[in-house]
XYZ file of C-alpha atoms in Angstrom:
619
model
C 24.795 -35.991 -8.235
C 22.788 -34.018 -10.893
C 22.735 -30.365 -10.857
C 19.244 -28.901 -8.968
C 19.735 -25.034 -8.924
C 17.952 -24.060 -12.431
C 16.731 -20.624 -13.460
C 13.224 -19.668 -12.440
C 10.750 -18.991 -15.727
C 10.575 -15.053 -16.725
C 6.456 -15.068 -15.794
C 7.466 -17.185 -12.283
C 10.595 -14.520 -11.450
C 7.856 -11.522 -12.199
C 5.161 -12.877 -9.986
C 7.708 -13.178 -6.772
C 9.283 -9.567 -7.463
C 5.611 -8.831 -7.771
C 4.942 -9.450 -4.493
C 7.617 -7.125 -2.630
C 6.246 -4.108 -4.812
C 2.613 -4.936 -5.259
C 1.116 -6.359 -1.712
C -2.843 -5.099 -1.861
C -4.787 -3.249 -4.339
C -3.318 -0.305 -2.395
C 0.302 -0.623 -3.265
C -0.883 -0.441 -7.426
C -3.064 2.867 -6.746
C 0.490 4.451 -5.324
C 2.652 3.982 -7.930
C 0.141 4.762 -10.704
C -0.497 7.817 -9.009
C 3.241 8.355 -8.855
C 4.029 8.001 -12.079
C 1.310 10.334 -13.213
C 2.910 12.815 -10.886
C 6.165 12.405 -12.185
C 5.012 12.755 -15.466
C 4.047 16.570 -14.865
C 0.125 16.070 -14.587
C -1.677 19.036 -13.443
C -4.799 16.580 -13.340
C -5.217 13.118 -11.757
C -8.175 11.264 -11.639
C -8.774 7.622 -9.901
C -11.625 5.149 -10.497
C -12.180 2.287 -8.547
C -14.470 -0.974 -8.242
C -14.817 -3.162 -5.686
C -11.844 -1.501 -3.316
C -9.580 -1.879 -6.718
C -10.081 -5.663 -6.852
C -11.960 -5.235 -9.973
C -10.697 -2.156 -11.302
C -7.934 0.396 -10.647
C -7.705 3.019 -13.157
C -5.608 6.637 -13.252
C -5.786 9.272 -15.948
C -3.770 12.054 -16.471
C -3.014 14.945 -18.404
C 0.748 14.173 -18.328
C 3.457 14.381 -21.140
C 2.578 10.838 -21.959
C 4.769 8.572 -24.058
C 6.204 7.203 -27.316
C 5.195 3.619 -28.517
C 8.391 2.515 -27.579
C 8.878 4.114 -23.982
C 5.212 2.635 -23.530
C 6.132 -0.904 -24.452
C 9.646 -0.463 -22.246
C 7.781 0.613 -19.634
C 6.494 -2.557 -18.541
C 10.230 -4.054 -18.682
C 11.601 -4.954 -15.152
C 14.134 -2.593 -14.022
C 13.127 -0.037 -16.844
C 13.672 3.331 -15.989
C 13.909 7.379 -17.131
C 15.100 8.318 -13.947
C 18.412 6.895 -13.611
C 21.611 6.856 -15.893
C 24.040 6.388 -13.800
C 25.137 5.054 -10.221
C 25.437 8.839 -9.021
C 21.645 9.864 -9.910
C 20.631 7.386 -6.888
C 21.983 9.690 -4.348
C 20.084 12.674 -6.649
C 16.493 11.150 -6.320
C 13.515 13.866 -6.527
C 10.909 11.848 -8.747
C 8.499 9.223 -7.118
C 9.759 6.255 -8.778
C 12.981 5.230 -10.082
C 13.690 1.841 -9.582
C 11.381 0.601 -12.877
C 9.691 -1.926 -11.054
C 6.010 -0.681 -10.749
C 4.262 -1.421 -14.110
C 6.189 -4.475 -14.854
C 5.198 -5.942 -10.841
C 1.316 -4.800 -11.881
C 1.274 -6.358 -15.211
C 2.789 -9.538 -14.051
C -0.278 -10.035 -11.592
C -3.096 -8.051 -13.426
C -4.662 -7.775 -16.942
C -3.457 -4.074 -17.789
C -4.804 -1.771 -20.362
C -2.676 1.361 -21.375
C -3.783 4.145 -23.499
C -1.264 7.263 -23.844
C -0.157 10.019 -26.279
C 2.664 12.234 -26.092
C 1.278 16.438 -26.774
C 2.995 16.771 -30.430
C 1.816 13.129 -31.397
C -1.107 12.993 -33.939
C -1.930 9.144 -32.392
C -1.278 7.491 -29.190
C -0.440 4.207 -28.606
C -2.521 1.037 -26.913
C -1.089 -1.708 -25.057
C -2.661 -4.686 -23.492
C -0.823 -7.077 -21.004
C -2.087 -10.316 -19.399
C 0.519 -11.833 -16.734
C 3.483 -9.581 -18.326
C 2.398 -11.184 -21.767
C 1.778 -8.307 -24.320
C -1.689 -9.059 -25.771
C -2.174 -5.972 -28.127
C -0.208 -3.058 -29.262
C -1.815 -0.545 -32.012
C -1.900 2.925 -32.289
C -5.142 4.830 -31.373
C -6.903 8.290 -30.904
C -6.731 9.432 -27.710
C -6.022 12.650 -25.428
C -2.503 13.693 -24.497
C -1.568 12.314 -21.339
C -1.859 8.432 -19.924
C -4.955 6.414 -19.019
C -3.786 3.210 -17.198
C -6.836 0.656 -16.241
C -5.707 -2.624 -13.919
C -8.303 -5.351 -13.917
C -8.672 -7.981 -11.799
C -5.682 -7.791 -9.632
C -4.065 -11.179 -8.522
C -6.511 -13.016 -10.831
C -3.562 -15.671 -11.659
C -2.008 -15.848 -8.315
C -5.306 -16.703 -6.110
C -3.200 -17.522 -2.730
C -2.562 -13.758 -2.809
C -6.191 -12.748 -3.838
C -7.655 -15.093 -1.225
C -5.440 -12.923 1.556
C -6.903 -9.755 0.618
C -9.016 -8.293 3.220
C -12.636 -6.934 3.338
C -13.450 -4.230 0.851
C -13.694 -1.657 3.980
C -10.205 -2.612 4.599
C -8.847 -2.873 1.441
C -10.702 0.759 0.204
C -9.064 2.381 3.946
C -5.406 1.586 2.470
C -6.254 3.199 -0.704
C -7.385 6.128 0.612
C -4.404 6.339 3.118
C -2.299 6.408 -0.248
C -4.539 8.686 -1.907
C -4.299 11.279 0.941
C -0.538 11.134 1.502
C -0.065 12.143 -2.561
C -2.789 14.716 -1.822
C -1.288 16.203 0.679
C 1.886 16.443 -1.095
C 0.853 17.916 -4.201
C -1.546 20.807 -3.540
C -0.635 22.093 -7.032
C -2.375 18.952 -8.838
C -6.048 18.427 -9.074
C -7.497 15.112 -8.144
C -10.751 13.230 -8.298
C -11.241 9.776 -6.797
C -14.071 8.025 -7.217
C -15.529 4.289 -5.875
C -18.209 2.418 -7.641
C -19.499 5.281 -9.483
C -19.716 7.468 -6.300
C -17.255 10.494 -6.253
C -15.296 10.539 -3.033
C -13.119 13.658 -3.378
C -12.818 16.435 -6.328
C -10.093 18.418 -4.773
C -8.889 21.451 -6.960
C -5.710 23.305 -7.355
C -5.077 25.212 -4.197
C -2.544 25.937 -1.375
C -1.168 23.480 1.353
C -4.106 24.657 4.217
C -6.856 24.588 1.761
C -5.629 20.970 0.567
C -5.466 19.659 4.588
C -8.511 21.178 4.955
C -10.430 18.996 1.777
C -9.058 16.054 2.945
C -8.914 15.949 6.922
C -11.725 18.471 7.288
C -12.768 21.932 7.863
C -13.018 21.617 11.429
C -9.473 21.640 11.469
C -8.989 25.367 10.461
C -9.524 26.571 14.036
C -6.466 24.302 15.674
C -3.875 24.521 12.795
C -0.594 26.397 13.724
C 1.707 26.914 10.785
C 5.321 25.958 10.835
C 8.373 27.518 8.726
C 11.821 27.077 9.991
C 14.752 27.262 7.589
C 17.979 25.619 9.068
C 21.332 25.333 7.278
C 20.584 21.574 6.971
C 17.107 21.393 6.079
C 13.663 23.369 5.549
C 10.487 22.337 7.672
C 7.453 23.845 6.613
C 3.575 22.489 7.350
C 1.238 22.355 10.209
C 0.705 21.050 13.408
C -2.407 20.768 15.547
C -3.317 22.318 18.650
C -2.825 20.332 21.999
C -6.542 20.705 22.272
C -6.903 19.103 18.990
C -5.065 15.803 19.787
C -7.203 12.328 19.488
C -6.859 8.794 20.960
C -6.351 7.312 17.719
C -3.536 7.932 14.643
C -4.283 9.120 11.511
C -3.502 12.502 11.063
C 0.378 12.243 11.745
C 1.969 13.012 7.842
C 5.665 13.531 7.443
C 7.423 14.061 4.003
C 10.986 14.024 3.356
C 11.458 16.195 -0.263
C 7.652 16.032 -0.643
C 7.879 11.906 -0.681
C 5.699 10.533 2.340
C 7.484 8.236 4.936
C 6.984 7.087 7.956
C 9.611 7.064 11.059
C 8.797 6.377 14.735
C 12.032 8.660 15.207
C 10.879 11.584 13.902
C 7.513 11.168 15.295
C 9.295 10.885 18.906
C 10.840 14.344 18.209
C 7.358 15.851 17.749
C 5.577 13.673 20.651
C 8.318 15.159 22.974
C 7.682 18.551 21.770
C 3.981 18.331 22.690
C 5.313 16.588 26.286
C 3.305 17.820 28.994
C 0.570 19.699 26.633
C -1.423 16.646 25.415
C -2.798 13.627 27.767
C -1.185 10.406 27.842
C -2.841 7.983 25.115
C -3.277 10.497 22.798
C -1.772 11.740 19.293
C -1.084 15.363 18.216
C -1.421 16.435 14.580
C 1.261 17.020 12.180
C 1.446 17.575 8.193
C 5.632 18.471 8.232
C 7.802 18.883 5.082
C 11.408 18.494 5.529
C 13.366 19.528 2.681
C 16.901 18.266 2.862
C 19.754 17.782 0.116
C 18.721 14.380 -1.849
C 22.806 13.262 -0.988
C 22.256 13.073 2.803
C 19.102 11.160 2.630
C 18.782 7.257 1.227
C 15.352 6.478 0.376
C 16.126 3.129 -1.325
C 15.998 1.286 1.858
C 12.634 -0.341 1.204
C 10.599 -1.613 -1.636
C 7.772 1.066 -0.766
C 10.076 3.807 -0.416
C 8.132 4.822 2.633
C 11.318 4.133 4.760
C 14.294 6.510 4.752
C 17.687 6.800 6.150
C 19.565 9.944 7.132
C 23.407 10.529 7.353
C 23.056 12.183 10.983
C 19.397 11.391 12.319
C 20.414 13.044 15.376
C 20.535 16.536 13.812
C 17.533 16.349 12.037
C 15.591 15.396 14.960
C 17.023 18.485 17.076
C 15.588 20.822 14.294
C 12.499 19.216 14.343
C 11.565 19.042 18.091
C 13.132 22.708 17.812
C 10.594 23.965 15.372
C 7.405 22.273 17.052
C 8.427 23.757 19.973
C 9.036 27.323 18.580
C 5.588 26.948 16.709
C 3.890 26.471 19.341
C 5.371 29.316 21.996
C 5.010 31.318 18.730
C 1.345 31.045 19.051
C 1.135 30.852 22.839
C -0.064 27.462 22.967
C 2.895 25.989 25.089
C 2.700 27.454 28.817
C 5.155 30.133 29.714
C 6.886 30.865 33.075
C 5.021 34.053 34.281
C 6.996 35.930 37.016
C 4.940 38.221 38.067
C 3.276 37.390 41.818
C -0.161 37.135 41.816
C -1.892 40.111 43.885
C -4.180 37.707 45.920
C -0.945 36.135 47.375
C 0.632 39.145 48.250
C -1.814 39.930 51.022
C -1.584 36.350 52.909
C -0.445 36.515 56.474
C 2.980 35.142 55.771
C 4.266 37.642 53.186
C 2.819 40.559 55.392
C 4.066 39.969 59.096
C 7.599 39.560 59.003
C 9.275 36.475 60.568
C 9.625 36.767 64.188
C 12.459 35.232 65.707
C 10.790 32.791 68.089
C 9.001 31.716 64.778
C 11.931 31.064 62.664
C 13.529 28.900 65.962
C 9.886 26.534 65.865
C 10.291 26.144 62.184
C 14.233 25.241 62.354
C 12.745 22.448 65.145
C 10.531 21.109 62.172
C 11.276 17.498 60.535
C 11.259 18.829 57.064
C 13.433 21.945 57.803
C 16.131 19.368 59.662
C 16.067 17.043 56.350
C 16.092 19.856 53.577
C 18.883 21.638 55.405
C 21.181 18.380 56.120
C 23.301 17.172 52.989
C 22.044 14.350 51.046
C 18.379 13.938 53.172
C 15.695 15.096 51.244
C 15.729 11.835 49.307
C 14.984 9.908 52.521
C 11.820 11.762 53.845
C 9.979 9.480 55.849
C 6.233 8.956 54.847
C 5.233 7.629 58.235
C 3.000 10.495 58.927
C 1.172 9.759 55.913
C 0.886 5.760 56.734
C -0.171 7.055 60.231
C -3.133 8.778 58.703
C -4.287 6.100 56.890
C -3.908 4.102 60.127
C -6.285 6.388 61.975
C -8.839 6.103 58.972
C -8.650 2.240 59.061
C -9.249 2.661 63.415
C -12.051 4.838 62.620
C -13.698 2.616 60.268
C -12.941 -0.976 61.550
C -12.079 -0.915 64.851
C -11.617 -4.692 65.270
C -8.751 -5.045 62.749
C -4.958 -4.916 63.646
C -3.609 -2.123 62.542
C -0.188 -2.456 62.149
C 1.322 -3.848 58.814
C -1.960 -2.575 56.913
C 0.581 -0.182 55.001
C 2.099 -3.033 52.808
C -1.354 -3.796 51.277
C -0.170 -6.212 48.103
C -0.671 -5.011 44.539
C -3.335 -6.177 42.564
C -2.303 -9.331 40.423
C -3.032 -10.229 37.209
C -4.774 -13.323 36.305
C -2.007 -15.425 35.392
C -0.527 -15.100 38.695
C -1.846 -18.092 41.430
C -5.172 -18.979 39.872
C -5.924 -21.299 42.313
C -5.135 -19.166 45.349
C -6.947 -16.409 43.446
C -9.737 -18.837 43.131
C -10.485 -19.936 46.408
C -9.688 -15.877 47.554
C -12.809 -15.313 45.556
C -15.074 -17.990 46.335
C -14.318 -17.239 50.126
C -15.440 -13.893 49.382
C -18.462 -14.411 47.912
C -19.590 -16.646 50.104
C -19.040 -14.254 53.223
C -20.110 -11.209 51.539
C -22.945 -9.849 53.899
C -25.274 -8.140 51.206
C -27.747 -6.772 53.751
C -25.563 -5.409 56.509
C -26.794 -2.066 57.897
C -23.426 -2.536 59.758
C -21.069 -3.188 57.424
C -17.920 -0.314 57.166
C -17.179 0.714 53.879
C -14.207 3.303 53.200
C -13.403 4.924 49.754
C -9.442 5.362 49.555
C -7.095 5.876 46.490
C -9.121 4.161 43.814
C -9.971 1.452 46.245
C -13.071 0.266 48.081
C -12.178 -1.494 51.367
C -15.346 -3.320 53.230
C -15.394 -5.922 55.933
C -16.357 -9.383 55.252
C -16.875 -12.444 58.086
C -13.679 -13.650 56.985
C -11.228 -10.356 56.711
C -11.183 -7.422 54.536
C -12.404 -7.009 51.130
C -10.185 -4.576 48.683
C -11.398 -3.805 45.521
C -9.918 -1.736 42.689
C -12.813 0.942 41.868
C -12.007 1.372 38.435
C -11.426 -2.362 37.302
C -14.883 -2.991 39.407
C -16.938 -0.631 37.253
C -15.152 -2.090 34.167
C -16.710 -5.526 34.867
C -20.104 -4.039 35.621
C -20.463 -2.298 32.496
C -19.030 -5.246 30.449
C -21.763 -7.487 31.698
C -24.428 -5.032 31.290
C -23.436 -4.167 27.591
C -22.694 -7.659 27.077
C -26.408 -8.820 28.494
C -27.927 -6.016 26.418
C -26.001 -7.592 23.003
C -27.165 -10.763 23.769
C -31.079 -9.947 24.082
C -31.039 -7.522 21.087
C -32.293 -4.924 23.746
C -29.711 -1.709 23.385
C -30.697 0.590 25.952
C -30.188 4.214 24.096
C -30.110 7.635 25.843
C -31.425 10.159 23.053
C -29.328 13.255 23.867
C -31.262 16.606 24.024
C -29.030 18.358 21.519
C -27.506 15.775 18.582
C -23.799 15.933 18.520
C -21.531 16.665 15.643
C -18.264 14.632 15.353
C -15.778 14.473 12.471
C -13.196 11.996 12.027
C -10.369 11.558 9.500
C -11.684 9.846 5.685
C -10.088 6.410 6.782
C -11.382 6.555 10.444
C -15.029 7.664 9.051
C -14.754 4.975 6.342
C -14.522 2.577 9.246
C -17.371 3.956 11.371
C -19.732 4.263 8.230
C -19.409 0.521 7.830
C -20.312 -0.372 11.274
C -23.507 2.172 11.961
C -25.615 -1.091 12.288
C -23.588 -3.396 14.477
C -22.992 0.012 16.747
C -26.750 0.544 17.099
C -26.998 -2.397 18.947
C -24.549 -1.763 21.078
C -26.682 1.551 22.044
C -25.586 3.868 19.924
C -27.887 6.151 17.412
C -25.428 7.760 14.719
C -26.219 9.057 11.098
C -24.157 10.501 8.560
C -23.777 14.020 9.190
C -24.164 16.426 6.714
C -20.482 17.473 5.832
C -18.194 14.507 4.122
C -16.748 12.576 7.044
C -19.234 13.837 9.855
C -21.729 12.050 11.782
C -24.150 12.648 14.095
C -25.055 11.299 17.574
C -28.525 11.395 18.435
C -28.005 8.981 20.873
C -25.662 6.687 23.050
C -25.599 4.135 25.548
C -27.087 4.966 28.825
C -23.907 4.328 30.620
C -21.553 6.926 28.978
C -20.549 10.112 31.549
C -21.878 13.163 29.933
C -19.024 14.706 27.510
C -17.633 11.366 26.695
C -19.128 10.659 23.369
C -16.033 11.704 20.964
C -13.910 10.128 23.259
C -15.448 6.724 23.244
C -16.479 6.908 19.523
C -12.602 7.049 18.900
C -11.497 4.074 21.368
C -13.942 2.245 19.151
C -12.734 3.265 16.003
C -9.169 2.313 17.568
C -10.532 -0.825 18.162
C -12.425 -1.437 14.907
C -8.798 -1.110 13.324
C -7.569 -4.409 15.325
C -10.561 -6.059 13.939
C -9.769 -5.148 10.370
C -13.447 -3.421 9.888
C -15.418 -6.452 10.667
C -17.681 -6.718 13.559
C -18.232 -10.949 14.225
C -19.067 -11.930 17.495
C -15.071 -11.902 18.661
C -14.946 -8.145 17.270
C -18.044 -7.022 19.299
C -16.418 -8.565 22.393
C -13.604 -6.628 21.990
C -15.579 -3.292 21.157
C -17.521 -3.863 24.546
C -14.386 -4.229 26.074
C -13.022 -1.194 25.176
C -16.143 0.864 26.316
C -16.241 -0.573 29.512
C -12.555 0.510 29.799
C -13.482 4.117 28.935
C -16.659 4.256 30.276
C -15.619 3.153 34.026
C -15.040 7.004 35.440
C -14.503 6.286 39.361
C -16.463 9.135 41.197
C -16.471 9.639 45.305
C -19.901 7.655 46.246
C -21.617 7.935 49.355
C -21.550 4.098 51.691
C -25.075 3.186 50.058
C -24.065 3.726 46.586
C -20.714 1.866 47.551
C -22.906 -1.144 49.027
C -24.683 -1.354 45.698
C -21.982 -1.511 43.544
C -20.156 -4.590 45.498
C -23.325 -5.816 45.512
C -23.493 -5.607 41.693
C -19.859 -6.768 41.366
C -20.486 -9.802 43.022
C -23.659 -10.446 40.596
C -21.738 -10.737 38.099
C -20.957 -13.883 36.188
C -17.097 -13.498 36.341
C -16.455 -10.681 39.066
C -13.097 -11.721 40.209
C -11.253 -10.430 36.968
C -11.906 -7.327 34.229
C -12.622 -8.454 30.828
C -9.186 -7.974 30.119
C -8.150 -10.407 32.859
C -7.044 -7.891 35.830
C -7.673 -8.597 39.383
C -10.871 -6.853 40.598
C -10.367 -7.566 44.102
C -8.082 -9.382 46.966
C -9.576 -10.763 50.363
C -7.266 -10.125 53.253
C -8.065 -12.991 56.162
C -8.088 -12.499 59.693
C -5.082 -14.959 59.649
C -3.174 -13.184 57.367
C -3.906 -10.039 58.636
C -2.415 -10.705 62.137
C 0.652 -12.699 60.378
C 1.550 -9.083 59.314
C 2.205 -8.274 62.957
């Protein structure tokens, strides 16, 4: 048999290796800016065209390179950061593996201009697909300018799978913000298609946070500063009321290197437990300084994942530091052992407990359960069920009462579809729309009413979701948005990436009933009107939910994306409240007028019918 194992050509091997490091324009931006930081630059400028697909240029005033170093920097595994294996365990620079420039040069057209301070002339190098086209001396200021044009021009399949400009620009913004946050001692400029996005002067960490994430954060930031024998923890966390429903303002830095860690994120989340609502995320920008020998940053090509030699102690210190900061600034609730003066006037405290009263209490059911060993866990809930039976007997005297406490859970649409379809048809057929004698009860998030064939149990929130979704869908289909103009416009702000997503779809949101314009400040918006069904005070929360959904739609709102947005809006806008009988009757009628009354937009069952025969079987 002939030999079949062969060495890959250098250009093909370089393109394959480049795929691990340069996955999209944002990857190239990250590597180039980090090189500028490592070069000791105090000023870095990022210039983009077409979200980095046409041009990525990074200009710095760092120490520059000699002609030989400039040429060697494009070779794979060429680095000035490591000379021996022990250096891998003392890494404090951004880059160290020597793959960045080689990977970029393999999939783009690169022009490098660089000059050292002591040199008279600098060096120009032009490379295409890892091939050096030109190298010559030029006049140039101190530092380095590197331009990357037509990324993935020689790998059409990779370029084809790049996302929209909005999505790619969002990823670049993420990388830029992470590096700029880590280095407030460096001035940064960022422009896209000739429009300046950021101009960040040198300052302190708080000034940099406000410049990048919005000045409205100023009143919400709490400093964190803890120094232990294992690590130092510095930075800021947001007050609980600043928590948002979208991710984006959560940053961890290990030795000034941005990382992603679900483990450390859990430590912060548990420190905020009980202070923020579910499905919301606290704000934090935290810097952990630790001996490089105790953390491995070389576990992933992007160097955004790390491993600690002892994760548990880092977790414990971090959680304690967050809790201490919250308590120090009187954010976490404290236990007050002083007695409220109003309570002291209660009769139970003023009048001594008589012997007769004590005997009466000792005969009570709860007293006996709590004083008998091991019985408190077995408290009977029959009293609660009895109250429910009495309510049912009042409203529905014709129904049997036994077994009603065993009302079944609402199943999802994929459970017994044939049976559920028959149930829905029966409900619609027997629904008496105009009956004045029909009984209604609103109980624990349910609507219970009678049918000709039995009892109808409706999940109120899910019913509202279906009704609101169909209203919004109808308006969208007819291109007739119903906008409720606000008496006083609301100013809302988002982090840069979220603001970019929102600005790209303002016209689409207008078709859904939003009237939103860019605000006076960067990354802010003025909400002039909202869909008429949105409850007052929920505007910011609804927009946050919409943005969160946009992230899953890659920033594009096609027909499928619009429906996803409508589902999200309907879920947020469906806020159950106590209603009179007439309103309940109207709501049930509107539910059965929907094209699909049986399920919510995301497939959960809205109602169940308990027919008479089934009720008698419960006896």
